[in-house]
PDB file of C-alpha atoms in Angstrom:
ATOM      1  CA  MET A   1      91.688  47.171 131.980  1.00 47.00           C
ATOM      2  CA  PHE A   2      92.307  43.097 131.506  1.00 55.00           C
ATOM      3  CA  THR A   3      88.898  42.077 132.947  1.00 74.00           C
ATOM      4  CA  ARG A   4      86.972  43.694 130.042  1.00 86.00           C
ATOM      5  CA  ARG A   5      85.571  45.118 133.047  1.00 91.00           C
ATOM      6  CA  ILE A   6      86.397  46.939 136.642  1.00 89.00           C
ATOM      7  CA  PRO A   7      88.506  44.076 138.498  1.00 85.00           C
ATOM      8  CA  ASN A   8      85.986  42.439 140.553  1.00 84.00           C
ATOM      9  CA  LYS A   9      88.859  42.176 143.410  1.00 82.00           C
ATOM     10  CA  ILE A  10      88.828  46.404 143.613  1.00 85.00           C
ATOM     11  CA  LEU A  11      85.521  46.902 142.353  1.00 90.00           C
ATOM     12  CA  PRO A  12      84.127  47.508 145.869  1.00 91.00           C
ATOM     13  CA  ASP A  13      86.674  50.232 146.743  1.00 90.00           C
ATOM     14  CA  PHE A  14      85.577  51.997 143.662  1.00 91.00           C
ATOM     15  CA  LYS A  15      82.060  51.865 145.122  1.00 93.00           C
ATOM     16  CA  LYS A  16      83.462  52.972 148.478  1.00 93.00           C
ATOM     17  CA  CYS A  17      85.586  56.126 147.115  1.00 93.00           C
ATOM     18  CA  ILE A  18      83.201  57.129 144.065  1.00 94.00           C
ATOM     19  CA  VAL A  19      80.316  58.680 146.149  1.00 93.00           C
ATOM     20  CA  GLY A  20      78.683  62.304 145.325  1.00 92.00           C
ATOM     21  CA  ALA A  21      75.336  64.408 146.593  1.00 92.00           C
ATOM     22  CA  GLY A  22      73.192  63.328 143.824  1.00 89.00           C
ATOM     23  CA  HIS A  23      74.633  66.769 141.722  1.00 88.00           C
ATOM     24  CA  THR A  24      78.460  66.172 141.949  1.00 92.00           C
ATOM     25  CA  PRO A  25      80.264  66.516 138.314  1.00 93.00           C
ATOM     26  CA  VAL A  26      82.374  63.714 137.697  1.00 94.00           C
ATOM     27  CA  ILE A  27      85.012  63.117 134.648  1.00 95.00           C
ATOM     28  CA  SER A  28      85.760  59.274 134.286  1.00 95.00           C
ATOM     29  CA  VAL A  29      88.516  57.861 132.891  1.00 96.00           C
ATOM     30  CA  CYS A  30      89.968  53.893 132.677  1.00 94.00           C
ATOM     31  CA  VAL A  31      93.525  53.199 131.377  1.00 95.00           C
ATOM     32  CA  TYR A  32      94.346  50.450 129.270  1.00 95.00           C
ATOM     33  CA  GLY A  33      97.001  47.874 127.664  1.00 94.00           C
ATOM     34  CA  ASN A  34      96.002  48.762 123.990  1.00 96.00           C
ATOM     35  CA  ARG A  35      93.798  45.607 123.790  1.00 94.00           C
ATOM     36  CA  ASN A  36      90.402  47.441 124.662  1.00 93.00           C
ATOM     37  CA  TYR A  37      88.592  48.859 127.385  1.00 94.00           C
ATOM     38  CA  ASP A  38      85.681  46.939 126.594  1.00 94.00           C
ATOM     39  CA  GLU A  39      82.913  47.532 129.309  1.00 95.00           C
ATOM     40  CA  ALA A  40      85.082  49.435 131.881  1.00 94.00           C
ATOM     41  CA  LEU A  41      84.568  52.354 131.152  1.00 96.00           C
ATOM     42  CA  ARG A  42      80.523  52.342 131.192  1.00 96.00           C
ATOM     43  CA  GLU A  43      80.617  50.528 134.213  1.00 96.00           C
ATOM     44  CA  LEU A  44      82.581  53.129 135.788  1.00 96.00           C
ATOM     45  CA  LEU A  45      80.175  55.691 134.605  1.00 97.00           C
ATOM     46  CA  LEU A  46      77.118  53.468 135.842  1.00 97.00           C
ATOM     47  CA  LEU A  47      78.656  53.348 139.178  1.00 96.00           C
ATOM     48  CA  SER A  48      79.308  56.953 139.305  1.00 96.00           C
ATOM     49  CA  GLU A  49      75.514  57.746 138.348  1.00 96.00           C
ATOM     50  CA  GLU A  50      74.746  55.281 141.236  1.00 95.00           C
ATOM     51  CA  ASN A  51      76.500  56.417 143.713  1.00 96.00           C
ATOM     52  CA  GLY A  52      75.221  60.357 142.889  1.00 96.00           C
ATOM     53  CA  CYS A  53      77.652  61.869 140.707  1.00 95.00           C
ATOM     54  CA  ILE A  54      76.800  63.062 137.097  1.00 94.00           C
ATOM     55  CA  PRO A  55      79.487  61.863 134.633  1.00 95.00           C
ATOM     56  CA  VAL A  56      80.245  65.330 132.695  1.00 95.00           C
ATOM     57  CA  ALA A  57      83.005  63.919 130.630  1.00 96.00           C
ATOM     58  CA  ALA A  58      84.714  60.114 130.175  1.00 97.00           C
ATOM     59  CA  ALA A  59      87.807  59.303 128.736  1.00 97.00           C
ATOM     60  CA  ALA A  60      90.199  55.686 127.845  1.00 97.00           C
ATOM     61  CA  MET A  61      93.532  56.041 128.298  1.00 97.00           C
ATOM     62  CA  ILE A  62      96.101  53.791 126.423  1.00 97.00           C
ATOM     63  CA  SER A  63      99.026  53.328 128.948  1.00 96.00           C
ATOM     64  CA  GLN A  64     101.335  49.792 128.701  1.00 95.00           C
ATOM     65  CA  HIS A  65     100.211  46.676 129.310  1.00 94.00           C
ATOM     66  CA  ALA A  66     100.279  45.401 132.796  1.00 92.00           C
ATOM     67  CA  PHE A  67     101.792  41.951 131.720  1.00 93.00           C
ATOM     68  CA  SER A  68     104.101  42.601 129.167  1.00 93.00           C
ATOM     69  CA  ASP A  69     107.803  44.860 128.772  1.00 91.00           C
ATOM     70  CA  THR A  70     106.536  45.619 124.856  1.00 95.00           C
ATOM     71  CA  LEU A  71     102.953  45.883 124.369  1.00 96.00           C
ATOM     72  CA  ALA A  72     101.965  49.880 124.686  1.00 97.00           C
ATOM     73  CA  LYS A  73     105.442  50.637 125.853  1.00 96.00           C
ATOM     74  CA  GLY A  74     106.341  54.568 126.236  1.00 96.00           C
ATOM     75  CA  ARG A  75     102.223  55.247 126.365  1.00 97.00           C
ATOM     76  CA  PRO A  76     101.053  57.256 127.328  1.00 97.00           C
ATOM     77  CA  ASP A  77     103.122  59.535 125.387  1.00 98.00           C
ATOM     78  CA  ILE A  78     103.616  62.993 123.868  1.00 98.00           C
ATOM     79  CA  GLN A  79     100.575  62.769 121.354  1.00 98.00           C
ATOM     80  CA  ASP A  80      98.380  61.187 124.043  1.00 98.00           C
ATOM     81  CA  PHE A  81      98.781  63.991 126.456  1.00 97.00           C
ATOM     82  CA  LYS A  82      98.274  66.503 124.105  1.00 98.00           C
ATOM     83  CA  LYS A  83      95.009  65.260 123.546  1.00 97.00           C
ATOM     84  CA  LEU A  84      94.145  64.631 126.969  1.00 97.00           C
ATOM     85  CA  ASN A  85      95.156  68.924 127.359  1.00 97.00           C
ATOM     86  CA  SER A  86      93.166  69.627 124.472  1.00 97.00           C
ATOM     87  CA  PHE A  87      90.275  67.594 126.407  1.00 97.00           C
ATOM     88  CA  SER A  88      90.737  69.041 129.806  1.00 96.00           C
ATOM     89  CA  LYS A  89      90.755  72.508 128.538  1.00 95.00           C
ATOM     90  CA  ASN A  90      87.445  71.862 126.905  1.00 94.00           C
ATOM     91  CA  ILE A  91      86.089  70.200 130.346  1.00 94.00           C
ATOM     92  CA  ALA A  92      87.461  73.081 132.470  1.00 93.00           C
ATOM     93  CA  GLN A  93      85.247  75.223 129.429  1.00 92.00           C
ATOM     94  CA  LEU A  94      82.180  73.699 130.563  1.00 90.00           C
ATOM     95  CA  LEU A  95      81.703  73.465 133.972  1.00 89.00           C
ATOM     96  CA  LYS A  96      83.036  77.250 133.465  1.00 89.00           C
ATOM     97  CA  ASP A  97      80.143  77.783 131.037  1.00 87.00           C
ATOM     98  CA  ASN A  98      77.391  75.567 133.101  1.00 83.00           C
ATOM     99  CA  SER A  99      76.240  75.855 136.451  1.00 75.00           C
ATOM    100  CA  THR A 100      74.201  73.381 136.123  1.00 81.00           C
ATOM    101  CA  ALA A 101      76.171  69.369 135.265  1.00 82.00           C
ATOM    102  CA  VAL A 102      74.532  67.691 132.417  1.00 89.00           C
ATOM    103  CA  ALA A 103      75.555  64.105 132.018  1.00 91.00           C
ATOM    104  CA  ILE A 104      76.974  62.537 128.758  1.00 94.00           C
ATOM    105  CA  ASP A 105      74.650  60.060 126.587  1.00 94.00           C
ATOM    106  CA  TYR A 106      76.038  56.682 127.272  1.00 95.00           C
ATOM    107  CA  ASP A 107      73.969  53.078 126.990  1.00 95.00           C
ATOM    108  CA  ARG A 108      72.374  52.839 130.421  1.00 96.00           C
ATOM    109  CA  ALA A 109      69.860  49.897 129.412  1.00 96.00           C
ATOM    110  CA  THR A 110      71.858  47.108 128.508  1.00 96.00           C
ATOM    111  CA  PRO A 111      73.196  44.822 130.811  1.00 95.00           C
ATOM    112  CA  LEU A 112      77.118  44.476 131.507  1.00 95.00           C
ATOM    113  CA  SER A 113      79.014  41.614 129.691  1.00 93.00           C
ATOM    114  CA  PRO A 114      81.208  39.023 131.269  1.00 91.00           C
ATOM    115  CA  TYR A 115      84.337  39.463 131.848  1.00 90.00           C
ATOM    116  CA  TYR A 116      86.910  39.205 129.566  1.00 87.00           C
ATOM    117  CA  THR A 117      87.969  35.310 129.080  1.00 90.00           C
ATOM    118  CA  PRO A 118      92.246  35.059 128.817  1.00 93.00           C
ATOM    119  CA  LEU A 119      93.475  33.477 125.700  1.00 95.00           C
ATOM    120  CA  LYS A 120      96.659  31.678 125.078  1.00 97.00           C
ATOM    121  CA  ALA A 121      98.691  31.840 121.998  1.00 97.00           C
ATOM    122  CA  ASP A 122      96.570  29.226 120.725  1.00 97.00           C
ATOM    123  CA  LEU A 123      93.444  31.370 120.966  1.00 96.00           C
ATOM    124  CA  THR A 124      92.138  28.502 123.540  1.00 97.00           C
ATOM    125  CA  PRO A 125      91.167  29.630 126.989  1.00 96.00           C
ATOM    126  CA  ALA A 126      93.971  30.491 129.519  1.00 96.00           C
ATOM    127  CA  ARG A 127      93.477  29.421 133.205  1.00 94.00           C
ATOM    128  CA  PHE A 128      95.509  31.604 135.567  1.00 95.00           C
ATOM    129  CA  LEU A 129      94.127  32.700 138.069  1.00 91.00           C
ATOM    130  CA  LYS A 130      96.553  30.807 140.927  1.00 93.00           C
ATOM    131  CA  ALA A 131      99.380  32.193 138.984  1.00 96.00           C
ATOM    132  CA  THR A 132     101.869  33.838 141.085  1.00 97.00           C
ATOM    133  CA  PRO A 133     105.185  35.382 140.666  1.00 97.00           C
ATOM    134  CA  LEU A 134     108.057  33.418 142.030  1.00 98.00           C
ATOM    135  CA  THR A 135     111.186  34.615 143.565  1.00 98.00           C
ATOM    136  CA  ASP A 136     115.098  34.255 142.760  1.00 98.00           C
ATOM    137  CA  LEU A 137     115.986  34.364 147.056  1.00 96.00           C
ATOM    138  CA  GLN A 138     119.681  34.564 145.832  1.00 96.00           C
ATOM    139  CA  LYS A 139     119.617  37.575 143.863  1.00 97.00           C
ATOM    140  CA  CYS A 140     117.065  39.223 146.447  1.00 97.00           C
ATOM    141  CA  SER A 141     118.037  41.681 148.989  1.00 95.00           C
ATOM    142  CA  HIS A 142     115.097  41.244 151.093  1.00 95.00           C
ATOM    143  CA  CYS A 143     114.632  45.340 150.624  1.00 97.00           C
ATOM    144  CA  GLY A 144     111.183  44.827 150.812  1.00 96.00           C
ATOM    145  CA  LEU A 145     109.888  47.180 147.799  1.00 98.00           C
ATOM    146  CA  CYS A 146     107.705  44.608 146.491  1.00 98.00           C
ATOM    147  CA  VAL A 147     105.912  44.026 149.986  1.00 98.00           C
ATOM    148  CA  LYS A 148     105.166  47.998 149.762  1.00 97.00           C
ATOM    149  CA  LYS A 149     104.175  47.976 146.093  1.00 96.00           C
ATOM    150  CA  CYS A 150     101.932  45.140 145.926  1.00 96.00           C
ATOM    151  CA  PRO A 151      98.184  46.780 145.614  1.00 92.00           C
ATOM    152  CA  MET A 152      96.727  43.797 147.530  1.00 92.00           C
ATOM    153  CA  ASN A 153      98.981  43.426 150.070  1.00 95.00           C
ATOM    154  CA  SER A 154      99.394  39.896 149.326  1.00 97.00           C
ATOM    155  CA  ILE A 155     103.806  39.526 150.113  1.00 98.00           C
ATOM    156  CA  SER A 156     104.648  38.507 153.336  1.00 97.00           C
ATOM    157  CA  LYS A 157     106.812  40.643 155.024  1.00 95.00           C
ATOM    158  CA  GLU A 158     108.330  38.020 156.817  1.00 96.00           C
ATOM    159  CA  ASP A 159     109.341  36.342 153.875  1.00 97.00           C
ATOM    160  CA  VAL A 160     109.081  38.016 150.473  1.00 97.00           C
ATOM    161  CA  SER A 161     108.666  34.799 148.363  1.00 97.00           C
ATOM    162  CA  LYS A 162     105.330  34.159 149.660  1.00 97.00           C
ATOM    163  CA  VAL A 163     101.932  35.335 148.419  1.00 97.00           C
ATOM    164  CA  THR A 164      99.264  35.387 151.434  1.00 96.00           C
ATOM    165  CA  SER A 165      96.838  36.480 149.410  1.00 93.00           C
ATOM    166  CA  VAL A 166      94.942  37.439 145.867  1.00 91.00           C
ATOM    167  CA  CYS A 167      97.570  38.193 143.079  1.00 94.00           C
ATOM    168  CA  ILE A 168      96.128  39.932 140.140  1.00 91.00           C
ATOM    169  CA  LYS A 169      99.343  39.489 138.220  1.00 93.00           C
ATOM    170  CA  CYS A 170      99.910  43.262 137.747  1.00 91.00           C
ATOM    171  CA  GLN A 171     103.689  42.689 137.891  1.00 93.00           C
ATOM    172  CA  ALA A 172     103.953  45.711 139.867  1.00 95.00           C
ATOM    173  CA  CYS A 173     106.146  43.548 142.388  1.00 97.00           C
ATOM    174  CA  ILE A 174     108.193  42.343 139.358  1.00 96.00           C
ATOM    175  CA  LYS A 175     108.907  45.961 138.050  1.00 94.00           C
ATOM    176  CA  ILE A 176     109.866  47.527 141.056  1.00 97.00           C
ATOM    177  CA  CYS A 177     112.485  44.788 142.023  1.00 97.00           C
ATOM    178  CA  PRO A 178     115.998  45.989 141.960  1.00 97.00           C
ATOM    179  CA  ALA A 179     117.399  42.577 142.023  1.00 97.00           C
ATOM    180  CA  HIS A 180     115.301  41.558 138.999  1.00 97.00           C
ATOM    181  CA  ALA A 181     114.371  38.764 141.619  1.00 98.00           C
ATOM    182  CA  LYS A 182     110.848  38.447 140.844  1.00 98.00           C
ATOM    183  CA  TYR A 183     109.165  36.178 137.923  1.00 97.00           C
ATOM    184  CA  PHE A 184     105.941  34.190 136.730  1.00 97.00           C
ATOM    185  CA  VAL A 185     106.437  30.432 135.061  1.00 97.00           C
ATOM    186  CA  ASP A 186     103.346  29.973 134.678  1.00 97.00           C
ATOM    187  CA  GLU A 187     102.486  28.469 131.219  1.00 97.00           C
ATOM    188  CA  ALA A 188      99.252  29.585 130.525  1.00 97.00           C
ATOM    189  CA  PHE A 189      99.936  33.472 132.163  1.00 97.00           C
ATOM    190  CA  LEU A 190     103.095  33.279 129.869  1.00 97.00           C
ATOM    191  CA  SER A 191     100.835  31.986 126.555  1.00 98.00           C
ATOM    192  CA  HIS A 192      98.190  34.306 127.400  1.00 97.00           C
ATOM    193  CA  VAL A 193     101.342  37.172 127.629  1.00 96.00           C
ATOM    194  CA  GLU A 194     102.357  36.242 123.808  1.00 97.00           C
ATOM    195  CA  MET A 195      99.010  36.186 122.548  1.00 97.00           C
ATOM    196  CA  LEU A 196      98.423  39.650 123.385  1.00 96.00           C
ATOM    197  CA  GLU A 197     102.015  40.877 122.293  1.00 97.00           C
ATOM    198  CA  ASN A 198     101.122  38.962 119.052  1.00 97.00           C
ATOM    199  CA  THR A 199      97.674  40.162 118.475  1.00 97.00           C
ATOM    200  CA  TYR A 200      97.242  44.199 119.425  1.00 96.00           C
ATOM    201  CA  THR A 201     100.318  45.767 118.113  1.00 94.00           C
ATOM    202  CA  GLU A 202      98.153  47.978 116.028  1.00 96.00           C
ATOM    203  CA  ARG A 203      98.565  51.358 117.621  1.00 97.00           C
ATOM    204  CA  LYS A 204      95.129  52.280 119.713  1.00 97.00           C
ATOM    205  CA  GLU A 205      94.259  55.616 119.948  1.00 97.00           C
ATOM    206  CA  PRO A 206      92.382  57.590 123.238  1.00 97.00           C
ATOM    207  CA  THR A 207      88.998  57.480 123.311  1.00 97.00           C
ATOM    208  CA  PHE A 208      87.149  61.000 124.805  1.00 97.00           C
ATOM    209  CA  ILE A 209      83.265  61.730 125.322  1.00 96.00           C
ATOM    210  CA  ILE A 210      82.314  64.853 126.679  1.00 93.00           C
ATOM    211  CA  THR A 211      78.910  66.422 127.174  1.00 81.00           C
ATOM    212  CA  ASN A 212      77.734  68.852 124.467  1.00 68.00           C
TER     213      ASN A 212
END
């Protein structure tokens, strides 16, 4: 999670999708790119309970950072999956042994902290909300994969070089492009990526929470 919390652009979708019947057990999982999951998992837990679910377990997993080709590259790896497999077996046994779901213990009282302020390589604030990917039309084959892959449906079908709505900088379009025609040039965004790659090199391990 690159915003410290659930990204506000997709929060409404989470609220619509995560709905229980007041006693529905749920396992909350967030994924982050080796920086920190901050408040994202707690926010997801709070949202689940507010919407009629009982969080019986939770996890924070590490995956390659959306902004970087090198940060947490190859994650989740075999070690991660072994831990996740053990966690899953414990959850299955827990649900088998208990007819009534019991919620995990976590901080429900403290207000959620503000969204994360990205930093440049010099540790000053990085402002890149309006940054969007550019397209090298000499390389582009107009295959339309970037249009289909964009989670925000923000790339024009008629002109794939145009971003018509919100860009969350997930770089899905860049990674899916077979011609490598998509790229970013925004200096603040690229400086933020540099900061991440220089600062968060130490391997982070998954976090698992389960009802005792």
